[in-house]
Short mmCIF file of C-alpha atoms in Angstrom, two decimals:
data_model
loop_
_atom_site.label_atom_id
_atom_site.label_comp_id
_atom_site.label_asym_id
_atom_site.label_seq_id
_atom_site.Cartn_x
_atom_site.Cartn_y
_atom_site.Cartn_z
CA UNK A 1 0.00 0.00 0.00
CA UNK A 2 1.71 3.55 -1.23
CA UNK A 3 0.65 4.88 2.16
CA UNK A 4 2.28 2.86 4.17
CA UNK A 5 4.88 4.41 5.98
CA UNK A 6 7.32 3.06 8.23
CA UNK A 7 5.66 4.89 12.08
CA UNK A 8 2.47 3.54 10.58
CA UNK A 9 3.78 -0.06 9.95
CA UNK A 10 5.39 0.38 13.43
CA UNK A 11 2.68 1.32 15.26
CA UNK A 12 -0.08 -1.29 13.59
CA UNK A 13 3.10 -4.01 14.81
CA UNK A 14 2.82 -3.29 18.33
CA UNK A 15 -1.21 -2.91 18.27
CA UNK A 16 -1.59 -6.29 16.74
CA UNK A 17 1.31 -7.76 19.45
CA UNK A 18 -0.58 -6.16 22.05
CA UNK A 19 -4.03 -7.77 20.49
CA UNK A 20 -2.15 -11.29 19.96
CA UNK A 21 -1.40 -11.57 24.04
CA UNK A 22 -4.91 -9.80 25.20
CA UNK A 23 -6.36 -12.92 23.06
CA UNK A 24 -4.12 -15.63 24.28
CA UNK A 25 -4.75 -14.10 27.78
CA UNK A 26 -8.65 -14.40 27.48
CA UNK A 27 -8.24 -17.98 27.44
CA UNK A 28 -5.64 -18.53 30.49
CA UNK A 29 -8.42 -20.16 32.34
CA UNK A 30 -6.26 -22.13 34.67
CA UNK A 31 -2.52 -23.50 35.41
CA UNK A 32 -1.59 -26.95 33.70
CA UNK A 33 -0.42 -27.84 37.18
CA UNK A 34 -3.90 -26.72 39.21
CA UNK A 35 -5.61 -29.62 36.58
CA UNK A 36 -3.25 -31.82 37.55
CA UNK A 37 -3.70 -31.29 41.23
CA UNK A 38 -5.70 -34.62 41.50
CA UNK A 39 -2.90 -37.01 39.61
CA UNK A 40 -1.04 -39.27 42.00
CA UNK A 41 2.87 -37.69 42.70
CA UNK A 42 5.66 -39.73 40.71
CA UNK A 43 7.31 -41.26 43.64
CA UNK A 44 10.94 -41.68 43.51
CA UNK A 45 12.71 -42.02 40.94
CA UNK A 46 15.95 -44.05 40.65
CA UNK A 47 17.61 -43.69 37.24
CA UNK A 48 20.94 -46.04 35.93
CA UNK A 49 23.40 -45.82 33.40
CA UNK A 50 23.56 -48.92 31.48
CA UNK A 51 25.98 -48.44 28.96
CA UNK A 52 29.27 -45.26 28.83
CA UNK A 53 30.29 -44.82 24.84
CA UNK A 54 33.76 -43.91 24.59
CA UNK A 55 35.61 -43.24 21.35
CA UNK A 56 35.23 -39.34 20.67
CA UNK A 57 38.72 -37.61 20.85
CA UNK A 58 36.66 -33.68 22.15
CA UNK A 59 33.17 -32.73 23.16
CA UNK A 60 30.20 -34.44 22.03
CA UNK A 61 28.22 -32.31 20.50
CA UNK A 62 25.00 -34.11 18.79
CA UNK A 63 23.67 -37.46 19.00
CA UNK A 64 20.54 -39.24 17.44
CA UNK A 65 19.01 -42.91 17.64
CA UNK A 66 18.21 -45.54 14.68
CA UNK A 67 14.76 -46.50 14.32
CA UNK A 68 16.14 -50.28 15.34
CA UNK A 69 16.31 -48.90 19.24
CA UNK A 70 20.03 -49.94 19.66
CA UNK A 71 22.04 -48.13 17.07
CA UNK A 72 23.42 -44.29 17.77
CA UNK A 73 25.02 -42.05 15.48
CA UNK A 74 27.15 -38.90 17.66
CA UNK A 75 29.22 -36.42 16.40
CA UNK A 76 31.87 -34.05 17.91
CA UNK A 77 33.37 -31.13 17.86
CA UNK A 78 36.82 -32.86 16.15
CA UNK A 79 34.94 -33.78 13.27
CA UNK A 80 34.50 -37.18 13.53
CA UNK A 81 30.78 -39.01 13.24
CA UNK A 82 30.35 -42.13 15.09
CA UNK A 83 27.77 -44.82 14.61
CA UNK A 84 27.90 -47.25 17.84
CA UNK A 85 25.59 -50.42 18.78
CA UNK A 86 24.35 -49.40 21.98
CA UNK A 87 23.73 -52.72 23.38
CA UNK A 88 27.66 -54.13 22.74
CA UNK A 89 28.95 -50.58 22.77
CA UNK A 90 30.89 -51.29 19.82
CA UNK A 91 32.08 -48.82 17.25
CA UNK A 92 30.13 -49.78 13.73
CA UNK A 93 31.34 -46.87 11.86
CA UNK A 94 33.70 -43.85 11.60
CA UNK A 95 33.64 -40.96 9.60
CA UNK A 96 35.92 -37.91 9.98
CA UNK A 97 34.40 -34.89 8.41
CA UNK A 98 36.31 -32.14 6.66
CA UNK A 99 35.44 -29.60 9.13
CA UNK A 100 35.31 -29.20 13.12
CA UNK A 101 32.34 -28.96 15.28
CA UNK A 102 29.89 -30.96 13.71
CA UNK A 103 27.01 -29.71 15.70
CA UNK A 104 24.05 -32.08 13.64
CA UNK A 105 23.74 -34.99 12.85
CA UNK A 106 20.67 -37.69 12.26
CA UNK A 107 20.21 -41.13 11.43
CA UNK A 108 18.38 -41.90 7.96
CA UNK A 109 14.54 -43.79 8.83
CA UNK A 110 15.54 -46.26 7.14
CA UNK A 111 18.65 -46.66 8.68
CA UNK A 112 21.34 -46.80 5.95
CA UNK A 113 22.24 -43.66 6.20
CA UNK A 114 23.53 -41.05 8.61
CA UNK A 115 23.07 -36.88 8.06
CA UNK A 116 25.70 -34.40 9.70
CA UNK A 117 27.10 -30.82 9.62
CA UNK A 118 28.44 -28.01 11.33
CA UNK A 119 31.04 -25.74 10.61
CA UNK A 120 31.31 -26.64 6.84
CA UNK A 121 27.83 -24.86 6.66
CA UNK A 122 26.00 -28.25 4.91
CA UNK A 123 24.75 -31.05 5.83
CA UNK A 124 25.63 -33.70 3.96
CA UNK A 125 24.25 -37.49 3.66
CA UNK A 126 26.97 -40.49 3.90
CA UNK A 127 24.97 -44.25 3.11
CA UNK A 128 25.80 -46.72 5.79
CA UNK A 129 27.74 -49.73 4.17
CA UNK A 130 27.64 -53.20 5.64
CA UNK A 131 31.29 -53.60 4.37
CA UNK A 132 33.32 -52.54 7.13
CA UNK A 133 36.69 -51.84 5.40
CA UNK A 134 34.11 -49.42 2.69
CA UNK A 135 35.31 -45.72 2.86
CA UNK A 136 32.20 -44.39 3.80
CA UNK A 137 33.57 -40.35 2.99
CA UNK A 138 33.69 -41.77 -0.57
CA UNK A 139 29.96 -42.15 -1.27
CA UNK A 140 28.96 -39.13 0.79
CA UNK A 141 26.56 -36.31 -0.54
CA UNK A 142 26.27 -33.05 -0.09
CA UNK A 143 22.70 -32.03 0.23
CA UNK A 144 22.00 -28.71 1.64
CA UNK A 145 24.16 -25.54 1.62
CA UNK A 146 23.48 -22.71 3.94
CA UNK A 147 25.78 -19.24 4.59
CA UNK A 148 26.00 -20.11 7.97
CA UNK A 149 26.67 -23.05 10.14
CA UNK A 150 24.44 -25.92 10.57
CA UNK A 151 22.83 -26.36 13.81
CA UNK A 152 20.47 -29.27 13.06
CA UNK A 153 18.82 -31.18 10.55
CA UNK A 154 16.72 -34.57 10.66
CA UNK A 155 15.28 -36.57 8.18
CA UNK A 156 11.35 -36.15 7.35
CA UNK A 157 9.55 -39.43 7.19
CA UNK A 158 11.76 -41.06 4.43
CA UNK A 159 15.18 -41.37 3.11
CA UNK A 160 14.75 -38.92 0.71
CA UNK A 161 14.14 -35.11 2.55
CA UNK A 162 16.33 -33.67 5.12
CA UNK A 163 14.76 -30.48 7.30
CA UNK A 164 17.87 -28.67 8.35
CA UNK A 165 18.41 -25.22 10.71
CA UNK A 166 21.29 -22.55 10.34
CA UNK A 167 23.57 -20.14 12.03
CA UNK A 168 22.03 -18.01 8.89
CA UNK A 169 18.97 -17.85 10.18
CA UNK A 170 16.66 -19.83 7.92
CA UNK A 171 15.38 -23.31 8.21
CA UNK A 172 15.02 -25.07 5.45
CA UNK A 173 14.18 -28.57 3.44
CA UNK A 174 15.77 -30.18 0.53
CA UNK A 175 15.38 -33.11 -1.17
CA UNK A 176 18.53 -35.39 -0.86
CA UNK A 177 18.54 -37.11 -4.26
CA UNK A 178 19.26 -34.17 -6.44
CA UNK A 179 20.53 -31.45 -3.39
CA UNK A 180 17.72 -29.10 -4.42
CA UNK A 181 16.03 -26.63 -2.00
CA UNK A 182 12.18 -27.24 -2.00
CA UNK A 183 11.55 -24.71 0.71
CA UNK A 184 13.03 -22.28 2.39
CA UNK A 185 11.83 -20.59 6.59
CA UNK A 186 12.48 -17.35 6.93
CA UNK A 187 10.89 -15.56 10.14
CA UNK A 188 13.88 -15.93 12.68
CA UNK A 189 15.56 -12.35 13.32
CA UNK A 190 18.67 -14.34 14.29
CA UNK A 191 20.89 -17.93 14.44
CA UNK A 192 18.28 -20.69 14.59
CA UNK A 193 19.38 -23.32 16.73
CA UNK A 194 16.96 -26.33 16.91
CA UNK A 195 14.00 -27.93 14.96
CA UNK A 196 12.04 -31.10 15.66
CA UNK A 197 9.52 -32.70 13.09
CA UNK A 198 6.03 -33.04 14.29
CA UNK A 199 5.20 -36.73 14.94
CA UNK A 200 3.65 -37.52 11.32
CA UNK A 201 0.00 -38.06 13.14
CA UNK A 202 -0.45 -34.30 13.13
CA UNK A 203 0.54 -33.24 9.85
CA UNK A 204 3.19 -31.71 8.04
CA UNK A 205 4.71 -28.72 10.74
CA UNK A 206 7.55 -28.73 12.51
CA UNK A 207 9.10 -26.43 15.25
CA UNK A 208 12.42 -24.41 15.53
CA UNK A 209 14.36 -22.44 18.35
CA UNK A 210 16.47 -20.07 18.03
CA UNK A 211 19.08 -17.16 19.57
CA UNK A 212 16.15 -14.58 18.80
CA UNK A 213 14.13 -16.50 21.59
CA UNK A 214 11.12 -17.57 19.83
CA UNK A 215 9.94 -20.61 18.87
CA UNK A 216 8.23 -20.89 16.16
CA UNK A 217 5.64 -23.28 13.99
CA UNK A 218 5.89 -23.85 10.83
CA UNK A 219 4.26 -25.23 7.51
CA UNK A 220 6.36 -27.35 5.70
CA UNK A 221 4.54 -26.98 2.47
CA UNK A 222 3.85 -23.37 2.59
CA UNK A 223 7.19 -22.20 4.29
CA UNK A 224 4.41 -20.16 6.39
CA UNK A 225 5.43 -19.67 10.23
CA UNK A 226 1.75 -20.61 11.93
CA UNK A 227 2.50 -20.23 15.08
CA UNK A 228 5.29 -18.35 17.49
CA UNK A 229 6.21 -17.78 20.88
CA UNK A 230 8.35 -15.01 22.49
CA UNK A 231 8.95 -15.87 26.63
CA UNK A 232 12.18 -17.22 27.25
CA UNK A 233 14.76 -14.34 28.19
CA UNK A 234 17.57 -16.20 26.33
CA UNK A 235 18.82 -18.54 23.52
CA UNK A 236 16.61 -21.11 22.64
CA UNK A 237 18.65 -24.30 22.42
CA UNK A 238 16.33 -27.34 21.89
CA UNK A 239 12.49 -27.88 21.05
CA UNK A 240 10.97 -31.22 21.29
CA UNK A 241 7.51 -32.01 20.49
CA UNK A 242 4.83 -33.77 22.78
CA UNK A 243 4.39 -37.21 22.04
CA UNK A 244 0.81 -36.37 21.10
CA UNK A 245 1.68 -33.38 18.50
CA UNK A 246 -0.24 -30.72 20.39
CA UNK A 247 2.62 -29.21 22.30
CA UNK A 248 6.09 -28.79 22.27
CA UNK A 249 8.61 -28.38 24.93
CA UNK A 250 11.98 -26.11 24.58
CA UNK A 251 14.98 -25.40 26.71
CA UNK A 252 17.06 -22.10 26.97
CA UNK A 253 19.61 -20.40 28.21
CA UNK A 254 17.75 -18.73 30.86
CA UNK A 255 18.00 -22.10 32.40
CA UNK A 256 14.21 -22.94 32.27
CA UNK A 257 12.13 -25.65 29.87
CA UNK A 258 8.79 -24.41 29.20
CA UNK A 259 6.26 -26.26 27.70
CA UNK A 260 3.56 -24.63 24.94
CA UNK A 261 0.63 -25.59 23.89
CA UNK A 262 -0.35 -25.53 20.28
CA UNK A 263 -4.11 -25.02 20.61
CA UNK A 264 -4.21 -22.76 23.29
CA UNK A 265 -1.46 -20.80 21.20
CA UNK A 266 0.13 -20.13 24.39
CA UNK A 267 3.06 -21.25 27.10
CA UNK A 268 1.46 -23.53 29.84
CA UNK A 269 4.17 -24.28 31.87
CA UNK A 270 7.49 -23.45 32.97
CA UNK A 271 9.87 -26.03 34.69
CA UNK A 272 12.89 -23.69 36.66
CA UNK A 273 13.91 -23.93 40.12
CA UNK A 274 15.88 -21.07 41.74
CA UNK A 275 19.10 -23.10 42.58
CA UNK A 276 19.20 -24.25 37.93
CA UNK A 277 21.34 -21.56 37.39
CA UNK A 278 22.93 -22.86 33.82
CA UNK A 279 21.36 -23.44 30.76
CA UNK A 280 19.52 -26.23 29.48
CA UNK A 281 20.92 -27.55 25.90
CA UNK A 282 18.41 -30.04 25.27
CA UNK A 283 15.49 -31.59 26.25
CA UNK A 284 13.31 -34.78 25.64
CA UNK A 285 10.17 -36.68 26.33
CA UNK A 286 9.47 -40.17 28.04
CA UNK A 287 6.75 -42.00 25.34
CA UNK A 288 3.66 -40.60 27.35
CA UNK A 289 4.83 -37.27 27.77
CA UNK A 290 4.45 -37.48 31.72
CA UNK A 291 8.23 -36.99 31.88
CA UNK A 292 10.67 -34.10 30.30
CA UNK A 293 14.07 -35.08 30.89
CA UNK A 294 16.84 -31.78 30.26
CA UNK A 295 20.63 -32.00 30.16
CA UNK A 296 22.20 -28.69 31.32
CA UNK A 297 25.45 -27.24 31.26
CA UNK A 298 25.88 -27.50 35.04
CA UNK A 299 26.80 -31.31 33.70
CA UNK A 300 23.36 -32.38 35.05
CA UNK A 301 20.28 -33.46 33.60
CA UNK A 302 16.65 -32.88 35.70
CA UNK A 303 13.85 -35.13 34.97
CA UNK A 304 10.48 -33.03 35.54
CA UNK A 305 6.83 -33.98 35.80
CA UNK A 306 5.44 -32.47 32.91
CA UNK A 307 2.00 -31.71 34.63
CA UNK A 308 2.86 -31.04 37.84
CA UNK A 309 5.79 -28.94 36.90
CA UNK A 310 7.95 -30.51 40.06
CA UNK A 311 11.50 -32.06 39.52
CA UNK A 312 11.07 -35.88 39.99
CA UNK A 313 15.37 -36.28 40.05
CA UNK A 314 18.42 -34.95 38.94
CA UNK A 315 21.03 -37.22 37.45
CA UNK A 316 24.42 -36.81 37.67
CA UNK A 317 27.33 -38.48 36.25
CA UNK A 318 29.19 -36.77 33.02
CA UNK A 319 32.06 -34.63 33.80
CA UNK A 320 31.20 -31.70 31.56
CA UNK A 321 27.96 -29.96 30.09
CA UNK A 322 25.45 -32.08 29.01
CA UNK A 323 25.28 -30.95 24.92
CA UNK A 324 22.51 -33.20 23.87
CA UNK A 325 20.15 -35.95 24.97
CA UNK A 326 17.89 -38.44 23.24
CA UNK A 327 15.02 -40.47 24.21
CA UNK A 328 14.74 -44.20 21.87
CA UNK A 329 12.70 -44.72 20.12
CA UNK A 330 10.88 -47.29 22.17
CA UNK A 331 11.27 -45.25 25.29
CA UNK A 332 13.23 -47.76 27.17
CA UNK A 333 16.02 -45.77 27.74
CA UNK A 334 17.64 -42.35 27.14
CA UNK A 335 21.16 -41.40 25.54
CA UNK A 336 23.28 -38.40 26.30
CA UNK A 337 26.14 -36.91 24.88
CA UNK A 338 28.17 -33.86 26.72
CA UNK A 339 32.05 -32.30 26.56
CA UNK A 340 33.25 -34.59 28.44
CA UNK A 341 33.78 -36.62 24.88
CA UNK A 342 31.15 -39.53 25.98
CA UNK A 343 27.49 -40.34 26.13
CA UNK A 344 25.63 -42.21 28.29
CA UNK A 345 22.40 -44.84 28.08
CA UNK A 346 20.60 -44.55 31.30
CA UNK A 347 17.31 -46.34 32.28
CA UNK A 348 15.00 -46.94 35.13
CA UNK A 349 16.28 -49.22 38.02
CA UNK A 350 14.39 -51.67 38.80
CA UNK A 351 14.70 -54.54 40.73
CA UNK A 352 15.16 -57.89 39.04
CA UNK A 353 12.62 -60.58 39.74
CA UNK A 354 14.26 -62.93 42.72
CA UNK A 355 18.27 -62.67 41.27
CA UNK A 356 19.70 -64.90 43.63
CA UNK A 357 23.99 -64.30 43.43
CA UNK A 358 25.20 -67.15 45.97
CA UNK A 359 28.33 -65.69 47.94
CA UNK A 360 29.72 -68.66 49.92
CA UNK A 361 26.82 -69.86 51.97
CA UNK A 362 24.31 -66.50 51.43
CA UNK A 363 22.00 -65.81 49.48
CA UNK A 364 21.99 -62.24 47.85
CA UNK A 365 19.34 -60.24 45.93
CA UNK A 366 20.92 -58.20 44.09
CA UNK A 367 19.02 -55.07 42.62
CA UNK A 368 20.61 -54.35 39.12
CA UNK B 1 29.14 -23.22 23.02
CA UNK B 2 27.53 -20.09 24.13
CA UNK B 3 30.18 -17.69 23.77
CA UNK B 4 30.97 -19.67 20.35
CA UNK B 5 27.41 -18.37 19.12
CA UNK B 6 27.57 -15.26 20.51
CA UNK B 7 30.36 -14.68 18.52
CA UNK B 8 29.19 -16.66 15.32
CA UNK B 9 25.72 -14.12 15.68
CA UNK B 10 28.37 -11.56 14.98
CA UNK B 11 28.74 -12.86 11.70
CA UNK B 12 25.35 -13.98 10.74
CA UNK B 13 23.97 -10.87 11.68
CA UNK B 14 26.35 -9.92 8.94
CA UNK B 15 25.60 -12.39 6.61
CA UNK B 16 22.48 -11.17 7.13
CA UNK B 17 22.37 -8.02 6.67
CA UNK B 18 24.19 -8.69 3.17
CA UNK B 19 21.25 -10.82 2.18
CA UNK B 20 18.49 -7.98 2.79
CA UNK B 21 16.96 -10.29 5.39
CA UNK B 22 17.82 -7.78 8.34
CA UNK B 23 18.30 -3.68 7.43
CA UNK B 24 18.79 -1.90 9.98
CA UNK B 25 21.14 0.34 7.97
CA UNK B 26 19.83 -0.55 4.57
CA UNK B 27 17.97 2.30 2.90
CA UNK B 28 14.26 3.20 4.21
CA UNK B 29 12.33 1.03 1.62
CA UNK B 30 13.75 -2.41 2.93
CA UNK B 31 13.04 -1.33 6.34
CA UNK B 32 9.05 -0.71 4.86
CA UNK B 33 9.12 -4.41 3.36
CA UNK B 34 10.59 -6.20 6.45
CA UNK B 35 7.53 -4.14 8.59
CA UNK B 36 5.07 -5.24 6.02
CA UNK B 37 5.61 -8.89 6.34
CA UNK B 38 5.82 -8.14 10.36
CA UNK B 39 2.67 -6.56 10.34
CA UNK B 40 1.05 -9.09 7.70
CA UNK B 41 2.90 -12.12 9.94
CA UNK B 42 1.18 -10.44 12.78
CA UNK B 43 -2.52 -10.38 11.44
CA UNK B 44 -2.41 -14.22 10.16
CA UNK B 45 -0.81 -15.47 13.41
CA UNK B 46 -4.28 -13.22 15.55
CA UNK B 47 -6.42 -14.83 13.02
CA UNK B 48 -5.82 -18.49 14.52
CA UNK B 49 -8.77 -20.36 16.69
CA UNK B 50 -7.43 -21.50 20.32
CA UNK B 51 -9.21 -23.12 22.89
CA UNK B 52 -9.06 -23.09 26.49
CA UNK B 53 -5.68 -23.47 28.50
CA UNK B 54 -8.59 -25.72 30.87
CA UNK B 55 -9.18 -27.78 27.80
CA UNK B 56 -5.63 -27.77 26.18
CA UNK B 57 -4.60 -29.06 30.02
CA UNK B 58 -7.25 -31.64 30.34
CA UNK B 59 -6.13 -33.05 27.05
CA UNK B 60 -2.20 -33.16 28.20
CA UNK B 61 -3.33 -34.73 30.92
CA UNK B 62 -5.63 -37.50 29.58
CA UNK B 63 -2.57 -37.90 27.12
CA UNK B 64 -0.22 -38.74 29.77
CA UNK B 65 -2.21 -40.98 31.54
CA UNK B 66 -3.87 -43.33 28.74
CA UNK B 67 0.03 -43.98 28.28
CA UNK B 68 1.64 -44.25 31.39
CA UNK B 69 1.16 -48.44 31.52
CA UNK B 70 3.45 -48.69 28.35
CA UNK B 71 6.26 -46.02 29.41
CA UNK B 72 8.76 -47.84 29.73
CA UNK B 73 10.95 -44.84 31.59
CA UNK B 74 8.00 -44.21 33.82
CA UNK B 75 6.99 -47.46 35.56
CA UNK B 76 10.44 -48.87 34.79
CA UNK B 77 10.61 -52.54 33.03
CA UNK B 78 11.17 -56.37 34.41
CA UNK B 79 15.49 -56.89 34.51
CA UNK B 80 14.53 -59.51 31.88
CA UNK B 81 13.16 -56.83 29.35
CA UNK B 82 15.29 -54.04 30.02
CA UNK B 83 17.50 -54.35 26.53
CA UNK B 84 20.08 -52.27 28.49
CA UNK B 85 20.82 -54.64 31.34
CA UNK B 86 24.19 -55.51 32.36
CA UNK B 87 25.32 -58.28 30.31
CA UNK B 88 25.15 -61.35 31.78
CA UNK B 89 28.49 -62.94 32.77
CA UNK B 90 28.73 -66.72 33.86
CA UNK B 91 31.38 -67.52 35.49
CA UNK B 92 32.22 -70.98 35.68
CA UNK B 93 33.89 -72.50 38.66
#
């Protein structure tokens, strides 16, 4: 419009911002945690690693799981991409990239392939080959080029289209057969950090994070943002969806996890404690959403209860910040990865049926 | 890693800039475009139906709990299913 002018513009901006949170407000009925006053406490919780990964020569920096619930693929910040059984521990693959910090990678649905990036501003695809003396940098692909470093990318539900996220500020998806861009995000007013995929019940959206402190929805066929959200006071570093698609949680800098919901367009929750000081780098779901577990650069992670907003433990264990953390894919355990160049599958203790370990004369039960 | 970004932000902010994404110091008719698409951004994102945080809540909440019996991480698992227990040494004497 001709007579548009800028103070106009401006001003229409902050009426329609001021509009956007009067309408969200209207609906702010009640606290997640007041409808969940009713729910039977978590009691305690008693968490074990099962299995320490150790290969990476400098920090961890990224880690994801295969579909198959055992295999990992981590990457670190001196360039090498690892992809480890988690139930032997043993090293399957190697791949040292031509650039350091590789801050993404992803494992292929199919699993026969593994996406990573960082530094070298792509991400590029490398197929998995059962022959272990195969040079796997030979057959690798470049797929998507930003200006920027990569921060993240994951595979959509096939082989064959990588979402990624960039220091440049733009998400974006490409198809990995021919490289080409098929759509580009741009709504981010700085580095975008993180993205997860919706779960493919709910459509085709996913969510990203970024340094600008908003999260934001988008439309993967439209490039259209649907949806954002502007309350963390610092870097967003990780978004994870809700098992059930209609939230998402994220984790910051500001050292909280919040958790917003997408029909109610509006944060519902915010899981902080005064004495979490350090920020949270990423964050995860158990499979019904009742837990949120975050690794934090105070080397710890928290496990919350996602409707009653309480801490249900903290873990401890690696020796440096925690830099990302994984959920499998069957829920039975969880995988992190942190600068102190290992990662770690912990699970639930329990307590074996009768395990009887005779020691001369005794018998011992032995909780494992 | 945060003082890494910080630092990297530097330079996309650059990068940026170069691209016509973000002008700040660009001349006035980029500035007009980027408040546009704020502005029109703005209007689609007020135009969306929500529902009640009360309902959004219940619905979390009915999530959680329909699925609690197969979370594994939540009500923990039997030794003898747990695919990440110790492995199982015999020693023979």
């Amino acid at each position: 419009r001709p007579s548009d002018t800028l103070t106009t513009l401006k001003t229409e901006s902050e009426t329609l911002k001021t509009k956007l949170e009067e309408e969200r407000a209207k609906l702010h009925d009640v606290e997640l945690h007041q409808v969940a006053e009713k729910i039977e406490a978590l009691g305690q919780f008693v968490m074990k690693t099962r299995r320490t990964l150790k290969g990476h020569g400098n920090k961890v920096l990224c880690m994801d799981w295969c579909k198959d619930k055992r295999r990992i693929v981590s990457s670190s910040q001196d360039g090498k991409v690892i992809v480890w059984d988690a139930f032997t521990t043993n090293k399957e693959h190697a791949v040292t990239m031509p650039c350091t910090w590789v801050m993404a990678c992803a494992y292929a649905p199919s699993g026969c392939a593994v996406a990573c990036g960082g530094l070298d501003n792509k991400c590029s695809v490398y197929p998995l080959s059962l022959d272990k003396n195969e040079n796997l940098a030979a057959k690798k692909k470049s797929v998507a080029m930003h200006t920027n470093y990569l921060s993240a990318c994951c595979f959509t539900n096939s082989d064959m289209q990588i979402l990624t996220s960039s220091g440049d500020g733009t998400c974006a998806l490409w198809d990995v057969e021919s490289g080409q861009m098929l759509q580009s995000f741009h709504g981010h007013a700085a580095d975008v950090l993180c993205l997860d995929l919706a779960p493919s019940e709910t459509g085709n959206t996913f969510v990203s994070g970024g340094c600008d402190k908003k999260a934001c929805v988008w439309d993967m066929r439209t490039g259209q943002c649907i949806q954002s959200f502007e309350t963390h006071e610092s870097d967003i570093n990780s978004v994870r969806y809700y098992p059930s698609g209609d939230a998402f949680a994220s984790g910051s800098d500001d050292a909280t996890c919040r958790l917003y919901d997408l029909r109610a367009d509006r944060e519902v929750a915010i899981y902080s404690k005064e004495s979490i000081i350090f920020g949270t780098s990423s964050v995860d779901f158990s499979l019904s959403g009742r837990l949120l577990f975050g690794g934090y650069n105070d080397y710890t992670i928290n496990v919350w209860d996602v409707l009653k907003g309480t801490r249900v433990s903290i873990l401890f264990g690696h020796e440096n910040r925690v830099s990302t953390l994984r959920v499998s894919p069957d829920g039975t355990a969880f995988c992190s990865g942190s600068w102190d160049h290992t990662l770690r599958v912990t699970n639930r203790f329990s307590y074996a049926r009768l395990l009887v370990n005779w020691s001369g004369s005794h018998s011992v039960i032995t909780p494992l | 890693m945060f003082r890494f970004r910080r630092a990297l932000l530097q330079t996309s902010a650059n990068s940026l800039r170069t691209s016509g994404i973000m002008s700040n110091n660009n001349a006035s008719s980029s500035s007009v475009a980027v408040a546009q698409k704020a502005v029109k951004q703005l209007r689609l994102e007020a135009k969306i139906r929500r529902i009640n945080v009360s309902q959004a809540a219940t619905d979390l909440k009915n999530f959680c709990l329909q699925n609690a019996h197969k979370d594994p991480l939540l009500v923990g698992v039997p030794s003898s299913d747990n695919p990440f227990r110790p492995p199982k040494s015999c020693g023979l004497l």
